[in-house]
Amino acid sequence: MIIKEQKIKLFLQFLRSSNYNQTFQKLQQQSKIQLDPQNLLNITSAIKSYNYTELESILQLYVNDQTKNQCMLLLLEQYLIKLLLTQNYQEALLLLRNQISRFCQDEQQKHSYSSLIFSQDLKLKAEQQLIDEILSLCFQQLGLFKPNRLITLIQQAKSNQVLECKWHQHIQQNYQIYQKHTCIQQFQYKIKSKNVSICAFSNNGEYQAQVIGKSITIYQINQIESIKKIEKLEQVHTKKITNLLFSPCSKYIGSCSEDQTIFIYNFINKKKYRLQGHNSIVQSFNFVQCDSSKKKQKNEYDIYSIATDGWLYEWNENERKGGLKIEEKLIDIHINHKKEQMLIISQNNITLYHLYTKNQIKQKSTENQININSQVNKQFEQLIVYVNDYLPQLILFSIESLEIIKIFGIHQDNSIKSFKYDLGWFNDYLIAAGTDSGQLILWHIQKSNQPIEILQVSEQNKAISSLRFNPINQELQIYIEQKVKTSNAQLERQQIQENLIDLFSQSQDRLSFSRQQSGVTQILNFLQRIARSDTMNNRDQIQDEDQEKSDEDL
């Protein structure tokens, strides 16, 4: 059979099975290609008239005994139902005894057909449905196309859209099979030149928070996406901030730091408190809805925090409720309230716990890799762990099984030392990562483990300091490091301070040191230089703040 004839027969079969009878007849006449050979016409005629004797004689010539028996039982079953619905019980019993029993494989199958006599829910199949079911059993031996083969081909072609397009995750309903796919979805991102080390959005997309240095700025985003600064928390911590997070209800915001504390702030009623008690760097924390089975708490959330020394602490407001030593070098903690699960990542392990009892459910060892940080998707089904061993990699895990799904290679360039990343966009299937050379790398979770896009988004290869997907409009917010104007002054001040310490340490005692006139002169010179550097720093800081305000107004 030539390819052209195959295609025409395929369309003829589809038209007839979809009841486009006039179009079917017209195409068959114009093409002069008969869809059905004579044996198929005879089979169809025998099925329509319930002529099981003729059907058996035809099938005997073309198909094996097993296929013949299956086809005969399909027809005889419908004929039996037809007799029962018309109350021809005597004829139905004869059909069971003389015909149906001949094609049954065993006694159990005979009893199943006999039980139809007592059934109160009998329904005949449509004529075309019965024909399709019988032909589907013997289409290959008759030299026919499988019924609905064209529909299968269309579905296969539509599914290729997901493979051909780097943005799609699901098949479009209006996909046009005869045209080359052009994707209407476009990845959107916004770049800002700002020294933001951490950025976070509230779950409802109404608020955004930014960490700049040791301060936190909170913005409100309205429906037209204009941003209004509503709060600036100055010098929240004395050392580097390690994590920033909104509560599920979007009323609270919290931060943890290398200064071993957690800061919680309700920016609705302006209430704030600090959690102190850890003895090492607090790496991460999370908001946990208070256990309803316990007594009334001071606050609607507990705080679970983890530190590098391996301790998990539980807090309510500024009161520590308990602690649990887990393991050394804890990195991240993730909470799912619906499933009542807690996921803790350490440098060498991934462990799933029950949220309130803290009983271990499952653990995965990652001893051959060094975990840096992690993220989970909204459904709490997938976990991404950033690993930096020989080359930086992102490893995708299933949270349910803690097994590896896919490994995403970052880059073949060994010069990449660190990067920021986020999981988001529509249905959480894009991973966006920003490198220290200003490159934006994108992966599609369901496709290749290689990047689908690599963009240079910063001038002069400035590092991407932070990035985050907006949970509402799915736009990626990218922050690129500004040129630090005061870096030289800060270095000079640091050097002066070190010289002062060395100078004082060299003195034997206060008296002998006071007699060193040259030393006193040197101290005065150092103090003058410190004053000058402070003045320069303040001036540059004011310029930076003015520039920041003008950028926001713009």
Coordinates of C-alpha atoms in Angstrom, one line a residue:
M1 CA 0.0 0.0 0.0
I2 CA 1.5 3.3 -1.1
I3 CA 1.8 6.2 1.4
K4 CA -0.8 8.4 -0.3
E5 CA -3.4 5.5 -0.2
Q6 CA -2.5 4.9 3.5
K7 CA -3.2 8.6 4.4
I8 CA -6.5 8.7 2.5
K9 CA -7.7 5.5 4.1
L10 CA -6.6 6.9 7.5
F11 CA -8.8 10.0 7.0
L12 CA -11.7 7.9 5.6
Q13 CA -11.7 5.7 8.6
F14 CA -11.6 8.8 10.9
L15 CA -14.5 10.5 9.1
R16 CA -16.6 7.4 9.3
S17 CA -15.8 6.7 13.0
S18 CA -16.7 10.3 13.8
N19 CA -20.0 10.1 11.8
Y20 CA -19.1 12.5 9.1
N21 CA -20.9 10.3 6.6
Q22 CA -21.5 12.8 3.8
T23 CA -17.8 13.9 3.8
F24 CA -16.8 10.2 4.0
Q25 CA -18.8 9.3 1.0
K26 CA -17.6 12.3 -1.0
L27 CA -13.9 11.7 -0.3
Q28 CA -14.2 8.0 -1.1
Q29 CA -15.8 8.7 -4.5
Q30 CA -13.3 11.4 -5.4
S31 CA -10.3 9.4 -4.4
K32 CA -11.7 6.1 -5.9
I33 CA -10.2 4.3 -2.9
Q34 CA -12.5 2.0 -1.1
L35 CA -11.8 2.0 2.6
D36 CA -13.4 -1.4 3.3
P37 CA -12.4 -4.5 1.4
Q38 CA -15.2 -7.0 0.7
N39 CA -14.5 -9.1 3.7
L40 CA -14.8 -6.0 6.0
L41 CA -18.1 -5.1 4.4
N42 CA -19.3 -8.6 5.1
I43 CA -18.2 -8.4 8.7
T44 CA -19.9 -5.1 9.2
S45 CA -23.1 -6.4 7.6
A46 CA -23.1 -9.5 9.9
I47 CA -22.6 -7.4 13.0
K48 CA -25.4 -5.1 12.1
S49 CA -27.9 -8.0 11.5
Y50 CA -26.5 -10.1 14.5
N51 CA -25.8 -12.9 12.0
Y52 CA -23.3 -14.7 14.1
T53 CA -23.2 -17.7 11.8
E54 CA -22.0 -15.6 8.9
L55 CA -19.5 -13.7 11.1
E56 CA -18.0 -16.9 12.4
S57 CA -17.5 -18.2 8.9
I58 CA -15.7 -15.0 7.8
L59 CA -13.5 -14.8 10.8
Q60 CA -12.5 -18.4 10.4
L61 CA -10.7 -17.4 7.2
Y62 CA -8.8 -14.4 8.4
V63 CA -8.1 -14.6 12.2
N64 CA -6.9 -17.1 14.7
D65 CA -9.2 -19.0 17.1
Q66 CA -8.5 -16.8 20.1
T67 CA -9.4 -13.6 18.2
K68 CA -12.4 -15.3 16.6
N69 CA -13.8 -16.4 20.0
Q70 CA -13.4 -12.9 21.5
C71 CA -15.2 -11.3 18.5
M72 CA -18.0 -13.8 18.7
L73 CA -18.6 -13.3 22.4
L74 CA -18.8 -9.6 21.9
L75 CA -21.6 -10.0 19.3
L76 CA -23.4 -12.8 21.1
E77 CA -23.4 -10.9 24.4
Q78 CA -25.2 -8.0 22.7
Y79 CA -27.6 -10.3 21.0
L80 CA -28.4 -11.9 24.4
I81 CA -29.0 -8.5 25.9
K82 CA -31.3 -7.7 23.0
L83 CA -33.4 -10.9 23.6
L84 CA -33.6 -10.2 27.3
L85 CA -34.8 -6.7 26.8
T86 CA -37.5 -7.9 24.5
Q87 CA -38.4 -10.7 27.1
N88 CA -37.5 -13.6 24.7
Y89 CA -36.2 -15.7 27.5
Q90 CA -36.6 -19.1 25.8
E91 CA -34.5 -18.0 22.8
A92 CA -32.0 -16.4 25.2
L93 CA -31.5 -19.7 27.0
L94 CA -31.0 -21.5 23.7
L95 CA -28.4 -18.9 22.7
L96 CA -26.5 -19.4 26.0
R97 CA -26.6 -23.2 25.7
N98 CA -25.8 -23.6 22.0
Q99 CA -23.7 -20.6 21.0
I100 CA -22.2 -18.6 23.9
S101 CA -21.0 -21.7 25.8
R102 CA -19.0 -22.8 22.7
F103 CA -16.7 -19.7 22.8
C104 CA -16.3 -19.4 26.6
Q105 CA -12.8 -20.3 28.0
D106 CA -14.1 -21.8 31.3
E107 CA -17.1 -22.4 33.5
Q108 CA -16.7 -19.2 35.3
Q109 CA -17.1 -17.2 32.1
K110 CA -20.2 -19.3 31.2
H111 CA -21.7 -18.4 34.6
S112 CA -21.0 -14.7 34.1
Y113 CA -23.0 -14.7 30.9
S114 CA -25.8 -16.7 32.5
S115 CA -26.1 -14.2 35.3
L116 CA -27.2 -11.5 32.7
I117 CA -30.6 -13.2 32.8
F118 CA -31.2 -11.9 36.4
S119 CA -29.5 -8.5 35.9
Q120 CA -31.8 -5.4 36.1
D121 CA -29.3 -3.0 34.5
L122 CA -29.0 -4.1 30.9
K123 CA -28.0 -1.7 28.1
L124 CA -27.2 -2.3 24.4
K125 CA -24.1 -0.8 22.9
A126 CA -24.4 1.5 20.0
E127 CA -24.0 -0.2 16.6
Q128 CA -20.9 1.7 15.6
Q129 CA -19.3 1.1 19.0
L130 CA -19.9 -2.7 18.7
I131 CA -18.4 -2.6 15.2
D132 CA -15.3 -0.7 16.3
E133 CA -14.7 -3.1 19.3
I134 CA -14.8 -6.2 17.1
L135 CA -12.6 -4.6 14.4
S136 CA -10.1 -3.4 17.0
L137 CA -9.5 -7.1 17.9
C138 CA -8.8 -8.2 14.4
F139 CA -7.7 -5.1 12.5
Q140 CA -4.1 -6.2 12.0
Q141 CA -5.0 -9.7 10.7
L142 CA -7.5 -8.1 8.3
G143 CA -4.9 -5.6 7.0
L144 CA -6.7 -2.5 8.4
F145 CA -5.7 0.6 10.4
K146 CA -6.3 0.5 14.1
P147 CA -9.6 2.3 14.9
N148 CA -9.0 6.0 15.9
R149 CA -5.4 5.8 14.7
L150 CA -5.7 9.3 13.3
I151 CA -6.6 10.6 16.8
T152 CA -3.6 8.9 18.2
L153 CA -1.3 10.6 15.6
I154 CA -2.8 14.0 16.4
Q155 CA -2.2 13.5 20.1
Q156 CA 1.4 12.5 19.4
A157 CA 1.9 15.6 17.2
K158 CA 0.3 17.8 19.9
S159 CA 2.6 16.4 22.6
N160 CA 5.6 17.3 20.4
Q161 CA 4.7 20.9 21.1
V162 CA 6.0 20.5 24.7
L163 CA 9.3 19.2 23.3
E164 CA 9.7 21.7 20.6
C165 CA 8.9 24.8 22.7
K166 CA 11.2 25.7 25.6
W167 CA 8.4 27.4 27.6
H168 CA 5.5 25.0 27.4
Q169 CA 4.6 22.5 30.0
H170 CA 1.2 21.3 28.8
I171 CA -0.5 20.9 25.5
Q172 CA -2.6 23.8 24.2
Q173 CA -6.1 22.9 23.3
N174 CA -6.1 25.0 20.1
Y175 CA -2.8 23.5 18.9
Q176 CA -2.7 23.6 15.0
I177 CA -1.1 20.4 13.7
Y178 CA -0.6 21.8 10.2
Q179 CA 1.3 24.9 11.3
K180 CA 4.7 25.3 12.9
H181 CA 4.2 26.1 16.6
T182 CA 4.9 29.7 17.5
C183 CA 4.9 30.3 21.3
I184 CA 2.9 33.2 22.6
Q185 CA 4.3 32.8 26.1
Q186 CA 7.3 35.0 26.8
F187 CA 9.6 34.9 29.8
Q188 CA 9.5 38.3 31.5
Y189 CA 12.1 39.7 33.8
K190 CA 13.0 43.1 35.3
I191 CA 16.5 44.2 36.2
K192 CA 17.4 46.7 38.9
S193 CA 20.8 47.9 39.9
K194 CA 20.7 47.7 43.6
N195 CA 22.8 45.9 46.3
V196 CA 20.0 43.6 47.4
S197 CA 21.4 40.5 49.0
I198 CA 18.0 38.8 49.7
C199 CA 14.6 39.5 48.2
A200 CA 11.3 37.9 49.3
F201 CA 7.6 38.2 48.3
S202 CA 4.6 37.5 50.4
N203 CA 2.3 34.6 49.3
N204 CA -0.4 37.0 48.2
G205 CA 2.0 39.1 46.1
E206 CA 1.0 42.3 48.0
Y207 CA 4.4 42.8 49.7
Q208 CA 8.0 42.7 48.8
A209 CA 11.0 42.9 51.2
Q210 CA 14.6 43.5 50.4
V211 CA 17.8 43.1 52.5
I212 CA 20.4 45.8 51.9
G213 CA 23.4 45.4 54.2
K214 CA 21.9 44.8 57.7
S215 CA 18.6 46.7 57.0
I216 CA 15.3 45.4 55.7
T217 CA 12.9 47.5 53.5
I218 CA 9.3 46.5 53.0
Y219 CA 7.3 47.6 50.0
Q220 CA 3.6 47.3 49.1
I221 CA 2.7 46.4 45.5
N222 CA -0.7 47.5 44.2
Q223 CA -2.7 46.1 41.4
I224 CA -1.0 48.2 38.7
E225 CA 2.3 47.0 40.1
S226 CA 3.5 50.4 41.4
I227 CA 5.7 50.0 44.5
K228 CA 5.3 52.0 47.7
K229 CA 7.8 51.9 50.5
I230 CA 5.9 51.3 53.8
E231 CA 8.7 50.4 56.2
K232 CA 12.4 50.5 56.6
L233 CA 14.0 48.6 59.5
E234 CA 17.5 50.0 60.1
Q235 CA 20.3 47.8 61.4
V236 CA 18.1 44.9 62.3
H237 CA 21.1 42.7 62.9
T238 CA 24.7 43.3 63.9
K239 CA 26.0 40.8 61.4
K240 CA 25.1 39.4 57.9
I241 CA 21.5 38.4 57.4
T242 CA 21.2 34.8 56.3
N243 CA 17.5 34.4 55.5
L244 CA 14.3 36.5 55.0
L245 CA 10.8 35.1 55.0
F246 CA 7.1 36.2 55.1
S247 CA 4.6 34.3 57.1
P248 CA 1.8 32.3 55.2
C249 CA -0.7 35.0 56.2
S250 CA 1.5 37.8 54.8
K251 CA 1.3 39.8 58.1
Y252 CA 4.7 38.9 59.6
I253 CA 8.2 39.1 58.3
G254 CA 11.3 37.6 59.9
S255 CA 15.0 37.4 59.4
C256 CA 17.9 35.4 60.9
S257 CA 21.5 36.3 61.0
E258 CA 25.1 35.4 61.7
D259 CA 24.6 37.3 65.0
Q260 CA 22.8 34.2 66.3
T261 CA 19.4 35.8 66.6
I262 CA 16.0 35.8 64.8
F263 CA 14.0 39.1 64.3
I264 CA 10.2 38.9 63.8
Y265 CA 8.2 41.9 62.9
N266 CA 4.4 42.4 62.4
F267 CA 4.3 45.3 59.9
I268 CA 0.5 45.6 60.4
N269 CA 0.5 46.6 64.1
K270 CA 4.3 47.4 64.2
K271 CA 5.0 44.8 66.9
K272 CA 8.5 43.4 66.9
Y273 CA 10.5 40.9 69.0
R274 CA 13.9 39.2 68.9
L275 CA 14.6 35.5 69.5
Q276 CA 17.9 35.0 71.4
G277 CA 19.3 31.7 72.5
H278 CA 21.2 30.1 69.7
N279 CA 25.0 29.6 70.2
S280 CA 26.0 29.7 66.6
I281 CA 25.0 31.2 63.2
V282 CA 21.2 30.9 62.6
Q283 CA 21.0 29.6 59.0
S284 CA 17.3 29.4 58.5
F285 CA 13.9 29.6 60.2
N286 CA 10.2 29.1 59.3
F287 CA 6.7 30.0 60.5
V288 CA 4.7 27.1 61.9
Q289 CA 1.0 27.3 62.7
C290 CA 0.4 26.6 66.4
D291 CA -0.7 23.1 67.2
S292 CA -4.4 23.4 67.9
S293 CA -4.3 20.4 70.3
K294 CA -2.1 22.4 72.7
K295 CA -3.1 25.3 75.0
K296 CA -3.6 28.7 73.6
Q297 CA -0.4 30.3 72.5
K298 CA 0.7 33.9 72.7
N299 CA 1.0 34.1 69.0
E300 CA -0.7 32.5 66.0
Y301 CA 2.7 31.1 64.8
D302 CA 5.5 29.2 66.4
I303 CA 9.0 29.8 64.9
Y304 CA 11.3 26.8 64.1
S305 CA 14.9 27.9 63.7
I306 CA 18.1 25.9 62.9
A307 CA 21.7 26.8 63.5
T308 CA 25.0 25.6 62.2
D309 CA 25.7 23.7 65.5
G310 CA 22.9 21.3 64.7
W311 CA 20.2 22.6 67.1
L312 CA 16.5 23.0 66.2
Y313 CA 14.7 25.5 68.5
E314 CA 11.0 26.1 68.8
W315 CA 9.7 29.5 69.8
N316 CA 6.5 31.3 70.6
E317 CA 7.1 35.0 70.5
N318 CA 10.4 35.5 72.4
E319 CA 9.9 32.5 74.6
R320 CA 11.8 29.3 73.7
K321 CA 9.5 26.3 74.0
G322 CA 12.0 23.5 73.3
G323 CA 15.1 22.3 71.4
L324 CA 16.3 19.3 69.6
K325 CA 19.8 18.4 68.6
I326 CA 19.7 17.0 65.1
E327 CA 23.1 17.0 63.4
E328 CA 25.9 19.3 62.7
K329 CA 26.0 21.9 59.9
L330 CA 22.3 22.5 59.3
I331 CA 21.4 24.6 56.3
D332 CA 17.7 24.9 55.6
I333 CA 14.3 24.2 57.0
H334 CA 11.0 23.9 55.0
I335 CA 7.5 23.5 56.3
N336 CA 4.3 22.2 54.9
H337 CA 1.2 22.7 57.1
K338 CA -1.3 20.7 55.1
K339 CA 0.9 17.5 55.1
E340 CA 2.2 18.3 58.6
Q341 CA 5.8 17.7 57.4
M342 CA 9.1 19.4 58.0
L343 CA 12.1 19.1 55.7
I344 CA 15.6 19.8 57.1
I345 CA 18.7 19.9 54.9
S346 CA 22.1 19.6 56.3
Q347 CA 25.5 19.7 54.6
N348 CA 25.3 15.9 54.0
N349 CA 21.7 14.8 54.6
I350 CA 18.1 15.5 53.6
T351 CA 15.6 14.5 56.3
L352 CA 11.8 14.5 56.4
Y353 CA 10.1 14.8 59.8
H354 CA 6.6 15.0 61.1
L355 CA 5.9 18.6 61.8
Y356 CA 4.7 18.6 65.4
T357 CA 6.1 15.4 66.9
K358 CA 9.4 15.9 65.1
N359 CA 9.6 12.1 64.4
Q360 CA 11.8 11.2 61.5
I361 CA 9.9 9.9 58.5
K362 CA 12.7 9.4 56.0
Q363 CA 16.3 10.4 55.4
K364 CA 18.6 10.6 52.4
S365 CA 22.4 10.7 52.7
T366 CA 24.3 13.0 50.3
E367 CA 27.8 12.4 51.6
N368 CA 29.4 12.6 48.2
Q369 CA 28.3 16.2 47.8
I370 CA 28.4 19.4 49.7
N371 CA 24.9 21.0 50.1
I372 CA 24.9 24.8 50.1
N373 CA 21.2 25.8 50.2
S374 CA 17.8 24.5 48.9
Q375 CA 14.3 25.4 47.8
V376 CA 10.9 23.6 47.5
N377 CA 8.0 24.2 45.2
K378 CA 4.6 25.5 46.3
Q379 CA 3.1 22.0 46.3
F380 CA 5.8 20.7 48.5
E381 CA 6.5 17.9 46.0
Q382 CA 9.9 18.7 44.7
L383 CA 13.2 19.9 46.4
I384 CA 16.1 21.6 44.7
V385 CA 19.5 21.5 46.4
Y386 CA 22.4 23.7 45.3
V387 CA 25.6 21.6 45.5
N388 CA 29.0 23.1 45.0
D389 CA 31.6 20.3 44.9
Y390 CA 33.9 20.3 41.8
L391 CA 31.3 22.1 39.7
P392 CA 28.2 23.9 40.9
Q393 CA 25.0 21.8 40.3
L394 CA 21.3 21.9 41.1
I395 CA 19.9 18.5 42.1
L396 CA 16.1 17.9 41.9
F397 CA 14.7 15.5 44.5
S398 CA 11.2 14.0 45.0
I399 CA 10.2 15.0 48.6
E400 CA 8.0 11.9 48.9
S401 CA 10.8 9.4 48.2
L402 CA 13.8 11.7 48.6
E403 CA 15.2 10.2 45.3
I404 CA 17.0 12.2 42.7
I405 CA 14.8 13.1 39.7
K406 CA 17.3 15.1 37.7
I407 CA 20.6 16.9 37.9
F408 CA 21.0 20.3 36.3
G409 CA 24.5 21.3 35.2
I410 CA 25.3 24.9 36.0
H411 CA 28.1 25.7 33.6
Q412 CA 31.3 24.3 32.3
D413 CA 33.1 27.4 33.5
N414 CA 35.1 26.8 36.6
S415 CA 35.2 30.5 37.3
I416 CA 31.6 30.5 38.6
K417 CA 32.0 30.4 42.4
S418 CA 28.5 31.2 43.6
F419 CA 25.1 32.1 42.3
K420 CA 21.5 32.9 43.4
Y421 CA 18.6 30.9 42.1
D422 CA 14.8 30.6 42.4
L423 CA 12.1 28.1 41.4
G424 CA 8.9 29.6 39.9
W425 CA 7.0 30.8 36.9
F426 CA 3.8 29.2 35.8
N427 CA 3.3 25.9 37.7
D428 CA 6.8 26.1 39.1
Y429 CA 8.6 24.5 36.2
L430 CA 11.4 27.1 35.6
I431 CA 14.6 27.4 37.5
A432 CA 16.4 30.7 37.2
A433 CA 19.9 31.2 38.4
G434 CA 22.1 34.3 38.4
T435 CA 25.9 34.0 38.4
D436 CA 28.7 36.1 39.8
S437 CA 29.5 37.2 36.3
G438 CA 26.1 38.5 35.5
Q439 CA 24.7 35.6 33.6
L440 CA 21.0 34.5 33.9
I441 CA 20.7 30.7 33.3
L442 CA 17.2 29.1 32.8
W443 CA 16.2 25.4 33.0
H444 CA 12.8 23.7 32.3
I445 CA 12.3 21.1 35.0
Q446 CA 10.4 18.7 32.7
K447 CA 12.8 18.9 29.8
S448 CA 16.6 18.6 29.4
N449 CA 19.0 19.0 32.3
Q450 CA 20.8 21.5 30.1
P451 CA 19.9 25.2 30.2
I452 CA 17.2 26.3 27.8
E453 CA 18.5 29.9 27.9
I454 CA 21.7 31.7 29.0
L455 CA 21.5 35.5 29.0
Q456 CA 24.0 38.1 29.9
V457 CA 21.8 40.6 31.9
S458 CA 24.4 42.8 33.5
E459 CA 26.9 45.2 32.1
Q460 CA 30.6 44.9 32.9
N461 CA 29.9 41.4 34.2
K462 CA 28.6 42.7 37.5
A463 CA 27.3 39.9 39.8
I464 CA 23.6 39.1 40.2
S465 CA 23.1 39.7 44.0
S466 CA 19.6 38.4 44.2
L467 CA 16.6 37.2 42.1
R468 CA 13.0 36.1 42.9
F469 CA 9.9 35.2 41.0
N470 CA 6.8 37.3 41.7
P471 CA 4.2 34.7 42.8
I472 CA 1.3 36.7 41.2
N473 CA 2.5 38.0 37.8
Q474 CA 5.3 35.4 37.5
E475 CA 7.8 38.1 36.5
L476 CA 11.4 37.5 37.6
Q477 CA 12.9 40.3 39.7
I478 CA 16.7 40.5 39.2
Y479 CA 19.0 42.7 41.3
I480 CA 22.5 43.5 40.1
E481 CA 25.3 44.7 42.3
Q482 CA 26.0 48.4 42.1
K483 CA 29.6 49.8 41.9
V484 CA 30.6 50.3 45.5
K485 CA 31.8 53.9 45.8
T486 CA 33.0 53.7 49.3
S487 CA 35.0 50.6 49.1
N488 CA 38.4 52.3 49.1
A489 CA 37.4 54.5 52.1
Q490 CA 36.2 51.5 54.0
L491 CA 39.4 49.6 53.3
E492 CA 41.4 52.6 54.4
R493 CA 39.4 52.8 57.6
Q494 CA 39.8 49.1 58.3
Q495 CA 43.6 49.4 57.8
I496 CA 43.7 52.4 60.2
Q497 CA 41.8 50.4 62.8
E498 CA 44.2 47.5 62.4
N499 CA 47.2 49.8 62.8
L500 CA 45.7 51.3 66.0
I501 CA 45.3 47.9 67.5
D502 CA 48.8 46.9 66.6
L503 CA 50.2 50.2 68.0
F504 CA 48.4 49.7 71.3
S505 CA 49.4 46.0 71.6
Q506 CA 53.1 47.0 71.1
S507 CA 53.1 49.2 74.1
Q508 CA 54.2 47.6 77.4
D509 CA 51.9 49.7 79.6
R510 CA 49.9 52.9 79.6
L511 CA 52.8 55.0 81.1
S512 CA 55.5 53.9 78.7
F513 CA 53.1 54.2 75.8
S514 CA 52.2 57.8 76.8
R515 CA 55.9 58.8 76.6
Q516 CA 56.2 57.8 73.0
Q517 CA 55.6 61.2 71.4
S518 CA 55.8 59.8 67.9
G519 CA 53.1 57.2 68.8
V520 CA 50.7 59.9 70.1
T521 CA 51.3 61.9 66.9
Q522 CA 50.6 58.9 64.8
I523 CA 47.4 58.2 66.7
L524 CA 46.2 61.8 66.1
N525 CA 47.0 61.4 62.4
F526 CA 45.0 58.2 62.3
L527 CA 42.0 59.7 64.0
Q528 CA 42.0 62.6 61.5
R529 CA 42.0 60.2 58.6
I530 CA 39.2 58.2 60.2
A531 CA 37.1 61.4 60.5
R532 CA 37.8 62.3 56.9
S533 CA 36.9 58.7 55.7
D534 CA 33.6 58.9 57.8
T535 CA 32.7 62.2 56.2
M536 CA 33.3 60.7 52.7
N537 CA 31.3 57.6 53.6
N538 CA 28.4 59.7 54.8
R539 CA 28.4 61.9 51.7
D540 CA 28.5 58.8 49.4
Q541 CA 25.8 57.1 51.4
I542 CA 23.5 60.2 51.1
Q543 CA 24.2 60.2 47.4
D544 CA 23.3 56.5 47.2
E545 CA 20.1 57.0 49.1
D546 CA 19.1 59.9 47.0
Q547 CA 19.8 57.9 43.9
E548 CA 17.7 55.0 45.3
K549 CA 14.8 57.3 46.1
S550 CA 14.9 58.9 42.6
D551 CA 15.0 55.4 41.0
E552 CA 11.9 54.4 43.0
D553 CA 10.1 57.6 42.2
L554 CA 10.9 57.0 38.5

